[in-house]
Tab-separated table of C-alpha atoms in Angstrom:
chain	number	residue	atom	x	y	z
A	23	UNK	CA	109.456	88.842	87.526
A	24	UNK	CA	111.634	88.168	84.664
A	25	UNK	CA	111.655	85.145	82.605
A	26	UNK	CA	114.544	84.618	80.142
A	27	UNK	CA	116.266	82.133	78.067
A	28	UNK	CA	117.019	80.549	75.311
A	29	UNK	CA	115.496	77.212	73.553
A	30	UNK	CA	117.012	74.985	70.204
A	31	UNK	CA	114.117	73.452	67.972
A	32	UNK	CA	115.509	71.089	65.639
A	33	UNK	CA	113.558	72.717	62.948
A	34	UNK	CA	112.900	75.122	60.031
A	35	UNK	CA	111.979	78.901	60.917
A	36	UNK	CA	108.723	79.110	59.281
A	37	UNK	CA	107.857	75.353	60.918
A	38	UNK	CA	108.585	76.364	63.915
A	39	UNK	CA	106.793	79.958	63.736
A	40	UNK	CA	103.582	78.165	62.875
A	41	UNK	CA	103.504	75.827	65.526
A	42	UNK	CA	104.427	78.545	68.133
A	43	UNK	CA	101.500	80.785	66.982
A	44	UNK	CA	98.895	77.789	66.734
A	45	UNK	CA	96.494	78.344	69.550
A	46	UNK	CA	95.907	73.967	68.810
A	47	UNK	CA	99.354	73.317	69.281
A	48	UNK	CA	99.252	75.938	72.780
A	49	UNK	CA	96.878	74.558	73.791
A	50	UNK	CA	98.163	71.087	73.892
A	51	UNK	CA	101.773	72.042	74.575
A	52	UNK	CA	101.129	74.677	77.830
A	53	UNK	CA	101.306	72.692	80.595
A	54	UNK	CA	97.508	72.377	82.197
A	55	UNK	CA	96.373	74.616	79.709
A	56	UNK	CA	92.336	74.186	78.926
A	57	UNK	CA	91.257	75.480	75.994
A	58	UNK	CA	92.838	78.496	73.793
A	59	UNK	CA	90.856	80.262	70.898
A	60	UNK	CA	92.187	82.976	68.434
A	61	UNK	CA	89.679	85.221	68.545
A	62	UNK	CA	91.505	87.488	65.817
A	63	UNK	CA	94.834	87.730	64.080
A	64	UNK	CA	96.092	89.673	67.028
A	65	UNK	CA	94.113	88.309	70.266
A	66	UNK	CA	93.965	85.005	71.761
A	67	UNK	CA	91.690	84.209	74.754
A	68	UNK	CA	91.992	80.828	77.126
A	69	UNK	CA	91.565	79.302	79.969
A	70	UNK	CA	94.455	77.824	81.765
A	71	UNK	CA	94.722	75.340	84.687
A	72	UNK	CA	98.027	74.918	86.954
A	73	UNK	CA	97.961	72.704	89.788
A	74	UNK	CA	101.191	72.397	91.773
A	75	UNK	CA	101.755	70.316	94.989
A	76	UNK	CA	99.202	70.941	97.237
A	77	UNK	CA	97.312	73.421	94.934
A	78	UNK	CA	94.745	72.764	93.625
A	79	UNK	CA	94.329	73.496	90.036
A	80	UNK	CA	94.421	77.299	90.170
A	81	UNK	CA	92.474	78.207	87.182
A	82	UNK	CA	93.230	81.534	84.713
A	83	UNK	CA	91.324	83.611	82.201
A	84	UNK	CA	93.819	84.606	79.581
A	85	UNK	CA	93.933	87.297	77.042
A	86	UNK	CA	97.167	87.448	74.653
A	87	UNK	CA	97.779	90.431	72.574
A	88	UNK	CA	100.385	89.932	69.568
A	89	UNK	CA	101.893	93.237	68.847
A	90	UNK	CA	104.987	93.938	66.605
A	91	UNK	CA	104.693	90.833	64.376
A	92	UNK	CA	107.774	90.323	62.096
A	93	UNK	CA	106.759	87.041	60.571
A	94	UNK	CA	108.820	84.388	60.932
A	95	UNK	CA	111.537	86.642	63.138
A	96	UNK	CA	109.965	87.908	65.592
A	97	UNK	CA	106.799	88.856	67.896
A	98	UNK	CA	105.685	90.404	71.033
A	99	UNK	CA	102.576	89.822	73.134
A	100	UNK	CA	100.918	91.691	75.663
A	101	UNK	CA	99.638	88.783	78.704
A	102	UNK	CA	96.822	89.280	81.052
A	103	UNK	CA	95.752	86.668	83.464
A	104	UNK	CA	92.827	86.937	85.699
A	105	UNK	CA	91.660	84.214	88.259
A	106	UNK	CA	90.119	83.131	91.703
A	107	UNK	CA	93.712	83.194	93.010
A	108	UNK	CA	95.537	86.455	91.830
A	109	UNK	CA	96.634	87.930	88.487
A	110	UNK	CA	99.289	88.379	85.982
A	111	UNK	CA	100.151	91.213	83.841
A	112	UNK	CA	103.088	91.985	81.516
A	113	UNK	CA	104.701	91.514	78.458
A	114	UNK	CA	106.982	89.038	76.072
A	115	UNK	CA	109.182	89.134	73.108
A	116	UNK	CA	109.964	86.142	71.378
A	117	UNK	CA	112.543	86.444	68.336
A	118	UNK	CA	113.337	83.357	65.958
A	119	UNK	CA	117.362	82.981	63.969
A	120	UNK	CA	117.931	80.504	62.111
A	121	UNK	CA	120.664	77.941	62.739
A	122	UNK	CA	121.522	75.814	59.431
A	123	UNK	CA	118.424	73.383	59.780
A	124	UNK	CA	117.834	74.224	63.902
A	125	UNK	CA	116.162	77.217	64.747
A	126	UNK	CA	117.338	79.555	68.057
A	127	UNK	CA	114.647	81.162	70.026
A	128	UNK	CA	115.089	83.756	72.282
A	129	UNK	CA	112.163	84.864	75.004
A	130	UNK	CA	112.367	87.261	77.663
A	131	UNK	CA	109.126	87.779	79.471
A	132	UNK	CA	108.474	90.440	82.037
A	133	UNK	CA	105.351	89.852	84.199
A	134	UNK	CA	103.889	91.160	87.002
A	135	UNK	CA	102.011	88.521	89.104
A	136	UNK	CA	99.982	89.270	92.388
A	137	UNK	CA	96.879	88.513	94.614
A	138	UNK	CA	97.004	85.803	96.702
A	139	UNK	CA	98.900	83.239	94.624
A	140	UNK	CA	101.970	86.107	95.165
A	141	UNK	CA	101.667	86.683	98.627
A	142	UNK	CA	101.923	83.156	99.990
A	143	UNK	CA	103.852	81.802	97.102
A	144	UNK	CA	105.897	84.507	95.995
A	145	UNK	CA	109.546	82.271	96.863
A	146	UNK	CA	108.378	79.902	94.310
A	147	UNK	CA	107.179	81.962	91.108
A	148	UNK	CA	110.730	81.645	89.595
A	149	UNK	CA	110.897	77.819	90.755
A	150	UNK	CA	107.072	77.340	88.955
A	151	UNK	CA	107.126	79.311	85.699
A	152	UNK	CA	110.711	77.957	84.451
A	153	UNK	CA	109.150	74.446	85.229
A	154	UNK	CA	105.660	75.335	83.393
A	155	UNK	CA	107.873	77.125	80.561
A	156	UNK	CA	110.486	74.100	80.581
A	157	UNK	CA	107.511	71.583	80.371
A	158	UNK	CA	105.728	73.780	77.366
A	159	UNK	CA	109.292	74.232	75.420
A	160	UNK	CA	109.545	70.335	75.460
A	161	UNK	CA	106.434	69.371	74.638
A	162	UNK	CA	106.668	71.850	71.539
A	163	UNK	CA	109.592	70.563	70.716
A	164	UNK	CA	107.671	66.851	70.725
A	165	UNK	CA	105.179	68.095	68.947
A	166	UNK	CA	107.754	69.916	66.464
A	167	UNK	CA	109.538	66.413	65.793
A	168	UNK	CA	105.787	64.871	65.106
A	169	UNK	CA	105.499	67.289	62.227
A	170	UNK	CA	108.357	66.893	60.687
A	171	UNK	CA	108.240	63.306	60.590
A	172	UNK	CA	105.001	63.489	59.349
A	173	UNK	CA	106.239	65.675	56.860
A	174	UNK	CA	103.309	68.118	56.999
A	175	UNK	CA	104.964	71.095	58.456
B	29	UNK	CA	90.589	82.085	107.380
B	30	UNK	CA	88.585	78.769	107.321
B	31	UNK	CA	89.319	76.031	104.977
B	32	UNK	CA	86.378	74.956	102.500
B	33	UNK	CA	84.101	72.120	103.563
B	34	UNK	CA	86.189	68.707	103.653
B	35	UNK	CA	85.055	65.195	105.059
B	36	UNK	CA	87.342	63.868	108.427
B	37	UNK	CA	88.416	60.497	108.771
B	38	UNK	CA	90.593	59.548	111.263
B	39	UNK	CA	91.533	55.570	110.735
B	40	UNK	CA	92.855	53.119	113.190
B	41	UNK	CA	95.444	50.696	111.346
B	42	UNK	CA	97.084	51.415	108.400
B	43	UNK	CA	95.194	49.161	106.672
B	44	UNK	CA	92.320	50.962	106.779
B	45	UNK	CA	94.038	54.347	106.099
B	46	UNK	CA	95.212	52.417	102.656
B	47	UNK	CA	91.653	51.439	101.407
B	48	UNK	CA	90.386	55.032	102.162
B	49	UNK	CA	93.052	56.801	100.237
B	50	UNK	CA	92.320	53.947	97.293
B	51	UNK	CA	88.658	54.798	97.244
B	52	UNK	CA	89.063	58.476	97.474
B	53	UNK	CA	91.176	59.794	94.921
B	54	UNK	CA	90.452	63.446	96.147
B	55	UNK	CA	91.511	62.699	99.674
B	56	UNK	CA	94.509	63.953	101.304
B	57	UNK	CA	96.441	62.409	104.074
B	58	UNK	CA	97.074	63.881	106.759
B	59	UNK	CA	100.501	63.874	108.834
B	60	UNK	CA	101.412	67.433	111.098
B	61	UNK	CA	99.335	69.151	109.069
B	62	UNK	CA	101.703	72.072	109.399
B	63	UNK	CA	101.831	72.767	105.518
B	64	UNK	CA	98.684	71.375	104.427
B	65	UNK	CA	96.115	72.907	106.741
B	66	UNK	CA	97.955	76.844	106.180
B	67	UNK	CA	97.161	75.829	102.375
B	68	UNK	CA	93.504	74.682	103.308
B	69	UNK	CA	93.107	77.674	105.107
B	70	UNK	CA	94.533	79.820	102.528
B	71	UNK	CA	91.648	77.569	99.792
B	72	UNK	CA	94.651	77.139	98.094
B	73	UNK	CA	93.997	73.667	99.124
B	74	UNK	CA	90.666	71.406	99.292
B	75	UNK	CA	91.122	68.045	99.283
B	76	UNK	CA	88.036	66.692	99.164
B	77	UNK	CA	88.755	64.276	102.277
B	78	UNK	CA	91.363	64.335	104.895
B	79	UNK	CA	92.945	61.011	105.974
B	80	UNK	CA	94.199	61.718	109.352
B	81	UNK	CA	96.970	59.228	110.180
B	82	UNK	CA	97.804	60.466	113.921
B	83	UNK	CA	95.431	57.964	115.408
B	84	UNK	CA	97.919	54.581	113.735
B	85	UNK	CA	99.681	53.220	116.347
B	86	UNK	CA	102.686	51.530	114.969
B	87	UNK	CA	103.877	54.787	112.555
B	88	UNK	CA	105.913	56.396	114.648
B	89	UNK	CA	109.085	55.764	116.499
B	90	UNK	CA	112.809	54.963	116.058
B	91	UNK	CA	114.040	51.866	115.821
B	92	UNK	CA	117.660	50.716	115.719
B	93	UNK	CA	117.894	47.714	112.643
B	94	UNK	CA	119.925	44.615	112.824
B	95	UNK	CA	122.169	45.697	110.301
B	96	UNK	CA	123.202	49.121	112.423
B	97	UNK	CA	120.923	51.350	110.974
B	98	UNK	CA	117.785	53.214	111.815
B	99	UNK	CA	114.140	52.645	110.838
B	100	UNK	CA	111.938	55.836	111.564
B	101	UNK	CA	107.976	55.819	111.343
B	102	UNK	CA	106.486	58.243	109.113
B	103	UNK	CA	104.648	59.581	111.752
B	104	UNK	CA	107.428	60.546	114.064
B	105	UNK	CA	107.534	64.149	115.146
B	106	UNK	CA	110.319	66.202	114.302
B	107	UNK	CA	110.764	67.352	118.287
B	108	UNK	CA	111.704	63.391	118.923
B	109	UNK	CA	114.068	62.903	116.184
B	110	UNK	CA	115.899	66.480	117.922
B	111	UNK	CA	115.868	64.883	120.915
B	112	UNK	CA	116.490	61.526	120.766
B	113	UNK	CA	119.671	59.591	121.430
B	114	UNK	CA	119.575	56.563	118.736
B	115	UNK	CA	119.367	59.758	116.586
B	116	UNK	CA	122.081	61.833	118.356
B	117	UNK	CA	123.914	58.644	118.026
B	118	UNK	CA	123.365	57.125	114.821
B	119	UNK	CA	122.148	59.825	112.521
B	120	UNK	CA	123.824	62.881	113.767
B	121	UNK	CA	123.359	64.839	110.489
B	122	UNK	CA	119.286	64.387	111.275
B	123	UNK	CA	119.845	65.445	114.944
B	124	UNK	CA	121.882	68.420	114.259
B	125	UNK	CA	119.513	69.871	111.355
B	126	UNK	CA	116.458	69.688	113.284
B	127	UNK	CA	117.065	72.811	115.146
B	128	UNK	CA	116.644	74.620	111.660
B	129	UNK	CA	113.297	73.734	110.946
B	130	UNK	CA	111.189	76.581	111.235
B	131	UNK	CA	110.088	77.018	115.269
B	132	UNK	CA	109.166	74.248	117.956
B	133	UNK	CA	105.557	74.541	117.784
B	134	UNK	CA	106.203	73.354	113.765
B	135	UNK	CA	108.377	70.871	115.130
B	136	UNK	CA	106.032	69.556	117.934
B	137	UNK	CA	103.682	68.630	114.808
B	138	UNK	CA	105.422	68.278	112.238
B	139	UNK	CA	106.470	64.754	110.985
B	140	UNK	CA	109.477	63.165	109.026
B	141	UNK	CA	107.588	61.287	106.495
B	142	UNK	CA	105.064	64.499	105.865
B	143	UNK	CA	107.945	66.679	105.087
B	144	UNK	CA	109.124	64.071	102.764
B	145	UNK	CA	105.680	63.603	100.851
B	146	UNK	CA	105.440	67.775	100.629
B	147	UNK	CA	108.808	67.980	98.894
B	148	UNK	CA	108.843	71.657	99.468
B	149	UNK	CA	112.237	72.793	97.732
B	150	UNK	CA	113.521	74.992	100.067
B	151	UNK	CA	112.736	71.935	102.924
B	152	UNK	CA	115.600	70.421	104.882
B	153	UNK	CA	114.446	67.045	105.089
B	154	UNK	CA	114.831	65.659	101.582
B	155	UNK	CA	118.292	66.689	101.586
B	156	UNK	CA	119.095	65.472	104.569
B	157	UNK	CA	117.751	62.332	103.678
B	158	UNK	CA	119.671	62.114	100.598
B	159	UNK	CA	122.439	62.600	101.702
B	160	UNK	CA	122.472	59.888	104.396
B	161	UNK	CA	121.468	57.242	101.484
B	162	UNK	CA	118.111	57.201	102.998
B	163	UNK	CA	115.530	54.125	101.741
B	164	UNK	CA	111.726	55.376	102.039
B	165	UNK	CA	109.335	52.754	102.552
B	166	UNK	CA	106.065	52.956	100.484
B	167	UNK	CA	103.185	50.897	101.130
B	168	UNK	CA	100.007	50.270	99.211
B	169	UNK	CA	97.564	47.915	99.101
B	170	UNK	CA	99.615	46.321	96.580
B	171	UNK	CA	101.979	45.866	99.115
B	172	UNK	CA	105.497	47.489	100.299
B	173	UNK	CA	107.947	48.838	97.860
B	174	UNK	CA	111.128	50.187	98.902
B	175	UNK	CA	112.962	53.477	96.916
B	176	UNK	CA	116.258	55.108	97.496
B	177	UNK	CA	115.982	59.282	98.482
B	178	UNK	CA	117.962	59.758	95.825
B	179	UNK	CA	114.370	58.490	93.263
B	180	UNK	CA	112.274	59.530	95.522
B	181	UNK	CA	112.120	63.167	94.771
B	182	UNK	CA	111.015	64.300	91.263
B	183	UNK	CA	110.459	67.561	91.291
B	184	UNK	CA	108.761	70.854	92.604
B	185	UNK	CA	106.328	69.208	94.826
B	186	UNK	CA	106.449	66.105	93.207
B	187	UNK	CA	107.707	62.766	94.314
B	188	UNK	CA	107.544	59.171	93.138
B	189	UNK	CA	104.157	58.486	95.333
B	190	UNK	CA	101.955	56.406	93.630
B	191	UNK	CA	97.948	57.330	94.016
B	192	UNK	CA	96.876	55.063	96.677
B	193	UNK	CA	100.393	54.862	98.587
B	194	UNK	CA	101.831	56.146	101.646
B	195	UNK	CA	105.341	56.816	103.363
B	196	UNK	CA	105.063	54.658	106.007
B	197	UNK	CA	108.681	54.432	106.947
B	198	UNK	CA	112.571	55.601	106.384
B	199	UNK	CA	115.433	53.775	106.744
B	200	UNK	CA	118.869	55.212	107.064
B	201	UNK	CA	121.919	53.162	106.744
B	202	UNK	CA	124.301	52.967	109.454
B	203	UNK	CA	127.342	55.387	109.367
B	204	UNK	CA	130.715	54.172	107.733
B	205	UNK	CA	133.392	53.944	109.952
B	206	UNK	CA	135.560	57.226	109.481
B	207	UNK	CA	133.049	59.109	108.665
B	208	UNK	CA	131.227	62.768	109.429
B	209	UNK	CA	128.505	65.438	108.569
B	210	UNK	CA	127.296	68.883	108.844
B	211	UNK	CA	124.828	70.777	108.225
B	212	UNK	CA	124.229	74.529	107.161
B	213	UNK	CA	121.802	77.034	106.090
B	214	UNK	CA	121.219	80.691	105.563
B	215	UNK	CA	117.846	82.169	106.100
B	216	UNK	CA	117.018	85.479	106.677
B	217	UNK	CA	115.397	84.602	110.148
B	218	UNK	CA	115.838	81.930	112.337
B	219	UNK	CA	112.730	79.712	111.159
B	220	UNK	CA	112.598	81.158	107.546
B	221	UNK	CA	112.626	79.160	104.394
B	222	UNK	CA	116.325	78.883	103.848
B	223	UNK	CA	118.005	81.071	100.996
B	224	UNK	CA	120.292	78.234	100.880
B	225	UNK	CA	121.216	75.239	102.814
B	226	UNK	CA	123.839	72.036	102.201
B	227	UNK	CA	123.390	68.287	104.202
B	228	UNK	CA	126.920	67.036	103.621
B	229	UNK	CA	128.195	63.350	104.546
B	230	UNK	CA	131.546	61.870	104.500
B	231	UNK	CA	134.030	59.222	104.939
B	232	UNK	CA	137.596	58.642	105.068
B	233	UNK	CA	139.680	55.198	104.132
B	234	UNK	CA	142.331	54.474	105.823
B	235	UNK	CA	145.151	56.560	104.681
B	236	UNK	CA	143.113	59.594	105.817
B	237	UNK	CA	142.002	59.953	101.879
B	238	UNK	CA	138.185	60.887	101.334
B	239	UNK	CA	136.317	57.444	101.060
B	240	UNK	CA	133.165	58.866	99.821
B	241	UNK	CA	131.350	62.197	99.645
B	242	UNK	CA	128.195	63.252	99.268
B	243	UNK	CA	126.796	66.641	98.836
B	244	UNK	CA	123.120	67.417	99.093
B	245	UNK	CA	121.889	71.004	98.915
B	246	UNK	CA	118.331	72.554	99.164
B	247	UNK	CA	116.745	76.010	97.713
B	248	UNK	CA	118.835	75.973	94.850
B	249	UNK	CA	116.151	74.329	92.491
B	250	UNK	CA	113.156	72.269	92.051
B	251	UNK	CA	113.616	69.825	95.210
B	252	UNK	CA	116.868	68.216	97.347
B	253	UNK	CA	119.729	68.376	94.431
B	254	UNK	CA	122.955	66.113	94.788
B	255	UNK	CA	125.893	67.384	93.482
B	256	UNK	CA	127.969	64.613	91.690
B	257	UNK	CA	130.869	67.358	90.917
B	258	UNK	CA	131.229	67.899	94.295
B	259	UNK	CA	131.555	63.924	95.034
B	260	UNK	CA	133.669	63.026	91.944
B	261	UNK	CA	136.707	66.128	93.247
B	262	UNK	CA	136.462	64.312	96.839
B	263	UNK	CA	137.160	60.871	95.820
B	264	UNK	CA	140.148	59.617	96.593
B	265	UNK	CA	141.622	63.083	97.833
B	266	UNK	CA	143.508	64.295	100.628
B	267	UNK	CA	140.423	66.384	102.496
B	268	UNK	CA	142.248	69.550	102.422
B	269	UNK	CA	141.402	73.224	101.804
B	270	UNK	CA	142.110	72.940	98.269
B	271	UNK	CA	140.308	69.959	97.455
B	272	UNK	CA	137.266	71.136	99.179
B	273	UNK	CA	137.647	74.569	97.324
B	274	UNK	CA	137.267	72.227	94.250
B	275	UNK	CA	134.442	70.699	95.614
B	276	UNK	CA	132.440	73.687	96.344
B	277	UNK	CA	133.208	75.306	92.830
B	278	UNK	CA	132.214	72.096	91.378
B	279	UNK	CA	128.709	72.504	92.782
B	280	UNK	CA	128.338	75.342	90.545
B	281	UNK	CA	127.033	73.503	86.918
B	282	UNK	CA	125.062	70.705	89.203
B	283	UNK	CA	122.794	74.184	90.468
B	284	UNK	CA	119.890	75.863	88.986
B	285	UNK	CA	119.369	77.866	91.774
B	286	UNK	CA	115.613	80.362	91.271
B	287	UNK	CA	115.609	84.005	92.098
B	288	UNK	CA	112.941	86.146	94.501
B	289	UNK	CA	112.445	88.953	96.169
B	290	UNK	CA	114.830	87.584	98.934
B	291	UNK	CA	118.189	86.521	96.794
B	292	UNK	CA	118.960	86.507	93.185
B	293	UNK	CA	120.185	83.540	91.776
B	294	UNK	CA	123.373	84.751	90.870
B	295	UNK	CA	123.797	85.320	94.875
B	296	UNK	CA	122.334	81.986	95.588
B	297	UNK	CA	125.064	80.600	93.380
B	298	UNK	CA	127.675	82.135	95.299
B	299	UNK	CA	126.386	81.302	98.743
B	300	UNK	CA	125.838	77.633	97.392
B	301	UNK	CA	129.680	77.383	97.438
B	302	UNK	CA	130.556	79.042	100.378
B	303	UNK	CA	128.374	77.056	102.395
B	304	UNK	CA	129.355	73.980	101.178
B	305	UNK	CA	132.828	74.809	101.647
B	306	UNK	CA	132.560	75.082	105.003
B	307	UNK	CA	130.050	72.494	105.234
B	308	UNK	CA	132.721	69.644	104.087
B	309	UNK	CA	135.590	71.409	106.098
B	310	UNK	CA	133.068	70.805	109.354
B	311	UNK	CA	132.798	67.392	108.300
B	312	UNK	CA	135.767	66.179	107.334
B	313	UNK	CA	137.197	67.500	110.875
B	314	UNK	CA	134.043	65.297	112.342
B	315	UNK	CA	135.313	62.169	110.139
B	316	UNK	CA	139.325	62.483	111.426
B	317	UNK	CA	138.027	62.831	115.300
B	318	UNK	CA	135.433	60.065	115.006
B	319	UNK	CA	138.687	58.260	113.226
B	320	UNK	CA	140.802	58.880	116.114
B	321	UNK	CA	138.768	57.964	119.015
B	322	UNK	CA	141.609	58.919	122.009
B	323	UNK	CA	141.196	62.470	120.529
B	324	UNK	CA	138.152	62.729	121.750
């Protein structure tokens, strides 16, 4: 499954890149999301929780692996999911430009998801992870306009 | 497969149904059953109670209103709303759809007002009822609240429920004068989950211009989505080819239509168009005839 797009924060590069590699501010921000830890400069491990319709809360062990960081321009992480219901696999690229005082991110995610949670819900995986991706942008870009208010950065 | 362990309760009045549910925040209702208990089965599901309402009397049934429209129970199976004539009659768009959801054992089970509460976004229902101008009755303890189709649905799965109410009824307006529907999908198999499907309803005024339009298509994102393009080319134009071409290309930035392993987007997109081209050509034929009543 790919996962692409594009998403405007109405804020500085380097804000912006230290809010998106905060495992506090992931933590809060990805929807249903537990807990996250950075265990090193490199690897973050969590727990995530995503309950949808009848589901109930399908809960994740997640390791994140940065690779290729290009600070504040660009990264890539390797994403492994493991839980009761199936896993996920695969990687993501995420590349910050600067627009005057906005910044542009690009992601483009390619993940491999199966188990059970693919076999009876493989129609919706598109449907669920652009709402769950949707949900996390926004509630970054909250977050993002909290900060800057605040004028901590 | 077996479902995990789950408590049964199986009220008598709706009354009663409505104080479980408010005690038990980890209960479930249950209607059919016919997408619940596959995602019990699956553990996918467990609800920590089920609240089965198929022993209510009083939930199901169709009733014709005073004002010309149609009040259906919840609880009312899809196999009578197929089959019966106030429906044939009144709410043709319903009639005519049910044949497209999934297979009659489903149907035999299934209810209007479960479908609703799922709001699975590849389900026919929702759109259906949207496009008719539907009004779904919720009741709580609180009391009965009444909320168009159209705010009903809120997302993938998600509706405007409150905890602690239920869908105990839907009412459907009765039909303009001048007016038609159709319905259409595309699924791989007769039965499947639809790769695309369109509920469409219209009317025409007197001078054979389109009164009022509305487009309602499922599959093509997170629940029933209405297309107000579509509606705002339609209004006040002659019905013809080319102003339903515009309609149907004006469906296209009102769309965010997902891609699997069974249609990419970009192909949902297309078929989105095509189906709701002929869709409104169907209907608008419906509308002159029912306008023109020798014809017949």
């Amino acid at each position: 499954m790919i996962v692409e797009g594009t998403y405007t924060f109405a804020g500085p590069r380097e804000v912006v890149w230290n809010l998106l590699l905060d495992p506090d501010v992931l933590a809060m921000t990805m929807p249903g999301t537990a807990t996250i830890k950075r265990v090193s400069d490199t690897r973050y491990e969590g727990k995530m929780g995503v309950g949808i319709g009848p589901i109930t809360a399908a809960e994740f062990d997640v390791v994140i692996t940065m690779t290729d960081r290009v600070e504040p321009e660009r990264y890539a992480m390797q994403i492994e999911g493991r839980g009761r219901f199936g896993f996920t696999r695969g990687h993501a690229a995420v590349t910050l430009s600067a627009d005057g005082a906005a910044t542009i991110m690009h992601y483009q995610a390619d993940l491999m998801v199966g188990g059970k949670i693919a076999a009876v819900g493989q129609r919706l995986l598109d449907s669920v992870s652009r709402m769950l991706l949707k949900q996390g942008l926004e509630a970054m870009s909250a977050e993002l306009d909290r900060r800057l208010a605040k004028g901590s950065g | 497969m077996k479902p995990a362990a789950f408590e049964y309760r199986r009220p008598a009045s709706t009354e009663e149904a409505l104080a479980l549910l408010a005690e038990h925040p980890g209960a479930k209702p249950l209607a059919g059953g016919q997408s619940l208990i596959p995602a019990m089965n699956f553990r996918l599901a467990a609800p920590e109670m089920l609240i089965d309402l198929n022993a209510i009397p009083g939930l199901s049934g169709v009733t014709p209103l005073s004002g010309g429209g149609l009040r259906i129970g919840a609880m009312t199976r899809h196999r009578a709303l197929e089959t019966g004539s106030a429906v044939a009659g009144l709410a043709p768009l319903l009639a005519e759809t049910m044949p497209f959801i999934a297979h009659p054992q489903i149907r035999n089970r299934g209810t209007l007002g479960g479908s609703l509460a799922h709001a699975d976004p590849a389900a026919e229902l929702p759109a259906v009822m949207v496009a008719l101008g539907a009004t779904l009755v919720l009741t709580s303890r609180a009391g009965e609240r009444r909320l168009p189709a159209g705010e009903f649905f809120t997302g993938l799965f998600a509706t405007a429920l409150a905890p602690g109410e239920l869908v105990t009824a839907i009412e459907l307006p009765a039909p303009p004068a001048r007016s038609g529907s159709a319905f259409i999908e595309l699924a791989r198999r007769h039965g499947d989950y639809a790769l695309v499907g369109v509920a469409v309803a219209v009317s025409l005024g007197t001078a054979g211009t389109c009164a009022g339009a509305s487009v309602a298509l499922f599959s093509v994102g997170e629940g029933p989505v209405v297309s107000p393009g579509a509606a705002a080319v339609l209004q006040g134009a002659e019905p013809g080819p080319e102003a339903i071409r515009a309609a149907a290309a004006a469906i296209d930035r009102d769309i965010d239509p997902p891609s699997d392993i069974h249609a990419s987007a970009a192909y949902r997109r297309n078929l989105a168009q095509v189906l709701t081209g002929r869709a409104l050509t169907r209907a608008f034929e419906r509308a002159r005839i029912s306008a023109s009543p020798t014809e017949q």
